[in-house]
mmCIF file of C-alpha atoms in Angstrom:
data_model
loop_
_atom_site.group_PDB
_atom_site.id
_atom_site.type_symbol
_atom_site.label_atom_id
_atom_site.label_comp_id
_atom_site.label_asym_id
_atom_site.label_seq_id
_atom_site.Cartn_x
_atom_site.Cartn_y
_atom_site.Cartn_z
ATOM 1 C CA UNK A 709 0.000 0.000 0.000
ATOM 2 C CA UNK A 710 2.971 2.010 0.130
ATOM 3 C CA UNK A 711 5.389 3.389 -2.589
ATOM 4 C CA UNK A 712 8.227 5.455 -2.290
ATOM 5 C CA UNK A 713 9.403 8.004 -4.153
ATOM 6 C CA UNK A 714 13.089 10.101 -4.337
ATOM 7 C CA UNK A 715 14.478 12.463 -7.042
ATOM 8 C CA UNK A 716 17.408 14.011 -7.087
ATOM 9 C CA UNK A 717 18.846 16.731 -9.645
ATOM 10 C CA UNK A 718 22.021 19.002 -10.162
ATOM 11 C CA UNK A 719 19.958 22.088 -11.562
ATOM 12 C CA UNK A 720 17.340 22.437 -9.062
ATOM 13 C CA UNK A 721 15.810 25.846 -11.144
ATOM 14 C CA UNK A 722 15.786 24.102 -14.585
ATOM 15 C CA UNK A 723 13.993 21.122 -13.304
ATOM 16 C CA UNK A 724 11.459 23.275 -11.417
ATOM 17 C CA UNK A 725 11.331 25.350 -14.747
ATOM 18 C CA UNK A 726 10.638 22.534 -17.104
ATOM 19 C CA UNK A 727 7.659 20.696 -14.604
ATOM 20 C CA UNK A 728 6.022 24.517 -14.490
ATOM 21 C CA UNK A 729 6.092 25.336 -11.342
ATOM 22 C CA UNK A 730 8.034 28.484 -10.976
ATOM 23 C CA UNK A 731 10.767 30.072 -13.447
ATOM 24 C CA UNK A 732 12.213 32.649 -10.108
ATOM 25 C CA UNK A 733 14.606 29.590 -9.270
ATOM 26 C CA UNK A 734 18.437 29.554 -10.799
ATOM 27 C CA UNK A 735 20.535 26.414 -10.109
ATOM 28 C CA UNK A 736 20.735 24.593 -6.943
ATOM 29 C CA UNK A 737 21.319 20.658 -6.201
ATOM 30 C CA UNK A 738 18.221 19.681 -5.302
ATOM 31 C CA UNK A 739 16.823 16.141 -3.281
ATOM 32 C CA UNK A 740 13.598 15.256 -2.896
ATOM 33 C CA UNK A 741 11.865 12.212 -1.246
ATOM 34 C CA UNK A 742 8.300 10.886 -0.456
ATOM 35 C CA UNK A 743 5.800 7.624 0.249
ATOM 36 C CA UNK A 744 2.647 7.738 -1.942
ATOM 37 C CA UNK A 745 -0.078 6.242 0.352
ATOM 38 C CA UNK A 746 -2.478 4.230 -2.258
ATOM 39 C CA UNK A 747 -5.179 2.850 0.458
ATOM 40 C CA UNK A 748 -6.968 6.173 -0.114
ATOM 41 C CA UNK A 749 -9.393 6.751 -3.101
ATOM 42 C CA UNK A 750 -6.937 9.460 -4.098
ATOM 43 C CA UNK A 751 -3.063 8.576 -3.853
ATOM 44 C CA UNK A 752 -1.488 10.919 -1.220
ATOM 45 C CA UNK A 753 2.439 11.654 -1.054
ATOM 46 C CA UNK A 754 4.105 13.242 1.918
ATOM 47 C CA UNK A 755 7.779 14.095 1.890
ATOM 48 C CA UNK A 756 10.088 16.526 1.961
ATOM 49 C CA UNK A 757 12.255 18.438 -0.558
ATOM 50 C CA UNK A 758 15.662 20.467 0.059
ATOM 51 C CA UNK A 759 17.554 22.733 -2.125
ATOM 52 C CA UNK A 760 20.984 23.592 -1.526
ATOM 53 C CA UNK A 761 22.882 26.976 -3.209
ATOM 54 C CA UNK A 762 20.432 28.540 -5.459
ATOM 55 C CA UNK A 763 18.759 32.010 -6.129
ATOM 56 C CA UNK A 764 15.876 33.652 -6.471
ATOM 57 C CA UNK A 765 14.905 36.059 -9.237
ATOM 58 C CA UNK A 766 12.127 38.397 -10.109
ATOM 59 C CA UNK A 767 9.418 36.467 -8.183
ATOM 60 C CA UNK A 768 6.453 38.450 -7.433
ATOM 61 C CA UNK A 769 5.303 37.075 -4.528
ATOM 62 C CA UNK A 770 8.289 37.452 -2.863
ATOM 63 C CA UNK A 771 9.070 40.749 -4.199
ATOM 64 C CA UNK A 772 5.766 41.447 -2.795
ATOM 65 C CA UNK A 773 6.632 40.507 0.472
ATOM 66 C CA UNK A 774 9.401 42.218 0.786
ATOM 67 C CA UNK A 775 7.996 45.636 -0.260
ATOM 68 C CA UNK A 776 5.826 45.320 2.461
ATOM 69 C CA UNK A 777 8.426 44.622 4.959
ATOM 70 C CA UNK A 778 10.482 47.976 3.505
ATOM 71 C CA UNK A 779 13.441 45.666 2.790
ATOM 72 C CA UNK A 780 14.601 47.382 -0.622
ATOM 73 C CA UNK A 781 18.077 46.268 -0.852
ATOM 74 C CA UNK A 782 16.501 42.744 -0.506
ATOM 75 C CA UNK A 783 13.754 43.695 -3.500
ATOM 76 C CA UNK A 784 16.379 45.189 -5.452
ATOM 77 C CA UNK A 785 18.474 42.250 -5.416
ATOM 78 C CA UNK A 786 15.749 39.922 -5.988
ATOM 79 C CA UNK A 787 15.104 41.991 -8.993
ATOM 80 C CA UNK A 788 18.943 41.768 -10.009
ATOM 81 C CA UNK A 789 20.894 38.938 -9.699
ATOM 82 C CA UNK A 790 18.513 37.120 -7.222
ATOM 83 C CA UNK A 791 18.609 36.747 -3.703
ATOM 84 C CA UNK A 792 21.407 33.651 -2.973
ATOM 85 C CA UNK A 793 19.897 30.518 -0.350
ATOM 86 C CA UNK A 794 22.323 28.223 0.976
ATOM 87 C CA UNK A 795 19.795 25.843 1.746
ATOM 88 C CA UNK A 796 15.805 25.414 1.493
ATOM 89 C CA UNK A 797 13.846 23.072 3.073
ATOM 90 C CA UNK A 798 10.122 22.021 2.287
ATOM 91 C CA UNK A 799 8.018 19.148 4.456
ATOM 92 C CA UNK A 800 4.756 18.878 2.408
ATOM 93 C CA UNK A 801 1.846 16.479 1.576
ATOM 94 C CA UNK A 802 0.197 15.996 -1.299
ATOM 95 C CA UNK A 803 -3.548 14.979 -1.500
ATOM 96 C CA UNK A 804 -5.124 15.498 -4.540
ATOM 97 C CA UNK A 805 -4.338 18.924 -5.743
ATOM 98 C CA UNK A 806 -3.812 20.811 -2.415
ATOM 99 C CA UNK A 807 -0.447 20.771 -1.617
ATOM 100 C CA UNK A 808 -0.030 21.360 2.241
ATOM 101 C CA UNK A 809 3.574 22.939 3.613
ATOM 102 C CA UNK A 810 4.648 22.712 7.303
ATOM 103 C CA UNK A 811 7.420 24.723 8.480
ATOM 104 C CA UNK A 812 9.116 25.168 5.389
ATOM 105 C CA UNK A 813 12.322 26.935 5.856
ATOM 106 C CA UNK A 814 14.801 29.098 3.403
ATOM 107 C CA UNK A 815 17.819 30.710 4.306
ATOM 108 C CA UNK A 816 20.910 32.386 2.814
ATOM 109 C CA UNK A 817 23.179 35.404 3.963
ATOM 110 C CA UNK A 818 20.915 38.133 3.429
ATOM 111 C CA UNK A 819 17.232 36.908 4.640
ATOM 112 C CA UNK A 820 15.755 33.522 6.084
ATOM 113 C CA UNK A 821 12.050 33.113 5.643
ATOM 114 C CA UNK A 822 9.560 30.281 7.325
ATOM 115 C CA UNK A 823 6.658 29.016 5.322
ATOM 116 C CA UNK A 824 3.363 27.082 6.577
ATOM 117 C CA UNK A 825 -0.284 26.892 4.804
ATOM 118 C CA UNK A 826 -1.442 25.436 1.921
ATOM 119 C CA UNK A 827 -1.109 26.045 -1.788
ATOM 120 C CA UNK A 828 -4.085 24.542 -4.229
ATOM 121 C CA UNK A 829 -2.877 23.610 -7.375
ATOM 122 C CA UNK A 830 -5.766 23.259 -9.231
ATOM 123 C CA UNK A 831 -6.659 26.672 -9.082
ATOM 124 C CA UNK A 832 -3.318 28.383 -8.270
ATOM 125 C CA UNK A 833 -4.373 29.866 -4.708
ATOM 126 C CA UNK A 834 -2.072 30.790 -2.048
ATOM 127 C CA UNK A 835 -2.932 30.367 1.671
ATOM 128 C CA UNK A 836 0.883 31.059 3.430
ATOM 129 C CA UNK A 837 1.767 32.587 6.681
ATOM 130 C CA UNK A 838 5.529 32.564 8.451
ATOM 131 C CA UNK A 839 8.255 35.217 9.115
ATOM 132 C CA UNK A 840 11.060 37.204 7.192
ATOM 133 C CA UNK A 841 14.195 37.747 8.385
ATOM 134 C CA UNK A 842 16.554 40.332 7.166
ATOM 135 C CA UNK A 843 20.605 39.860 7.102
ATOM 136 C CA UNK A 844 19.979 36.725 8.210
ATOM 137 C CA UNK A 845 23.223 35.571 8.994
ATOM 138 C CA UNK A 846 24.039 38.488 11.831
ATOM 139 C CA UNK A 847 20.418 38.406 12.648
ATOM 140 C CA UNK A 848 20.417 34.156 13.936
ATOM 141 C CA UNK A 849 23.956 34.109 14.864
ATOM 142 C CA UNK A 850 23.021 34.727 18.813
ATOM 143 C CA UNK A 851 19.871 31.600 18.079
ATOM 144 C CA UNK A 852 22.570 29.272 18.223
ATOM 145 C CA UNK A 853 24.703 30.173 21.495
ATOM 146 C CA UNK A 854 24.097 27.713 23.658
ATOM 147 C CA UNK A 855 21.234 27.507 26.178
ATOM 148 C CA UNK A 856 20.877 31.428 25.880
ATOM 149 C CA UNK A 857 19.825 31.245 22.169
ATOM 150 C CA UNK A 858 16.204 29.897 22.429
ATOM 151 C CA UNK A 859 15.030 32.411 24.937
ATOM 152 C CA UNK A 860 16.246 34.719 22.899
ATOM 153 C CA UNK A 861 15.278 34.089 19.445
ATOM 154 C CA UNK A 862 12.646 31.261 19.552
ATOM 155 C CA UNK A 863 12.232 28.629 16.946
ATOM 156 C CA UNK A 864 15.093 27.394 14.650
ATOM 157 C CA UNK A 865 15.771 29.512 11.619
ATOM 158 C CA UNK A 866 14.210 32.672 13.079
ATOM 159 C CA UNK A 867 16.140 36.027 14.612
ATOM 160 C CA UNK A 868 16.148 38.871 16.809
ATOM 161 C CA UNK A 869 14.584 40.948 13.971
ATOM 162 C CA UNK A 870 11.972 39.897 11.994
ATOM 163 C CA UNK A 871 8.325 40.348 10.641
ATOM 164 C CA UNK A 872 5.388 37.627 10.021
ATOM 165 C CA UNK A 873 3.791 37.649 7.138
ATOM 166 C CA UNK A 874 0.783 35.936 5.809
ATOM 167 C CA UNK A 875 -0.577 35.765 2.100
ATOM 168 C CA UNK A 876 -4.134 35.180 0.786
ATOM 169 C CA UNK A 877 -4.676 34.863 -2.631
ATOM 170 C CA UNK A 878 -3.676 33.934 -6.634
ATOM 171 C CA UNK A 879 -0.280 33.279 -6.741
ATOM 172 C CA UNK A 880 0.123 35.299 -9.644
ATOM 173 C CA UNK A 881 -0.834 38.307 -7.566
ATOM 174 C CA UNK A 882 -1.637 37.437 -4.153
#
């Protein structure tokens, strides 16, 4: 009742490109791994995919996220070159064509963001809620001194400095 399911590719964007999904993502290695569950009427997956060293260009959603937040340099970049990640990771299940994410996480030296909600494919509709943080790197450094850290940051992958956000809407313009 159970099949399992792992892909892994060297150009994370152009493999993301060519399946549709976005064209904002530039290289990368990416991994990804699942288990279809067939005793439903409806095959589920649930899994979780990471992407290491890529960017992000000219993706509105983002780019609308950060003009809220007033982080231009961050926009501008984004609209440049891209905004580099070291790493990305994305738990998620699959049932039908609502595509839940919990506590997916990107970071990189200039911002870290944190990602829950759900995203229906069918219709392309955004439902998304987690936190930005700016100059990431200085802004987590004091999350991981020991013992001190979590009282002062909170969760893993979050700072000092940060904002939540939470989107509603197309993901063409949400």
């Amino acid at each position: 009742g159970k099949r399992r399911m792992r892909l892994d590719a060297l150009d994370a964007g152009a493999l993301i490109g060519v399946l549709g999904i976005s064209e904002s993502i530039t290289g990368g290695e990416l991994m990804a791994e699942g288990v279809f569950t067939d005793d439903k009427i409806s095959p589920s997956l649930a899994g979780r995919v990471a992407i290491d060293e890529f960017r992000v260009v000219d993706a509105p959603v983002l780019a609308n996220l950060l003009t809220v937040g007033s982080l231009t340099g961050i926009r501008d970049t984004l609209a440049g070159e891209g905004i580099f990640f070291q790493r990305m990771e994305m738990p998620f299940a699959l049932d039908g064509s609502s595509l839940e994410v919990d506590d997916a996480r990107a970071s990189g030296p200039a911002i870290g963001i944190t990602a829950s909600g759900t995203v229906e494919l069918a219709d392309n509709m955004l439902s998304l809620e987690g936190t930005i943080v700016p100059a990431y790197t200085i802004n987590s450094i004091l999350g991981e001194v020991p013992l001190l850290g979590p009282l002062i940051v909170g969760r893993k992958g979050e700072g000092i400095f940060g904002f939540t956000y939470r989107i509603r809407g197309a993901s063409d313009n949400p």
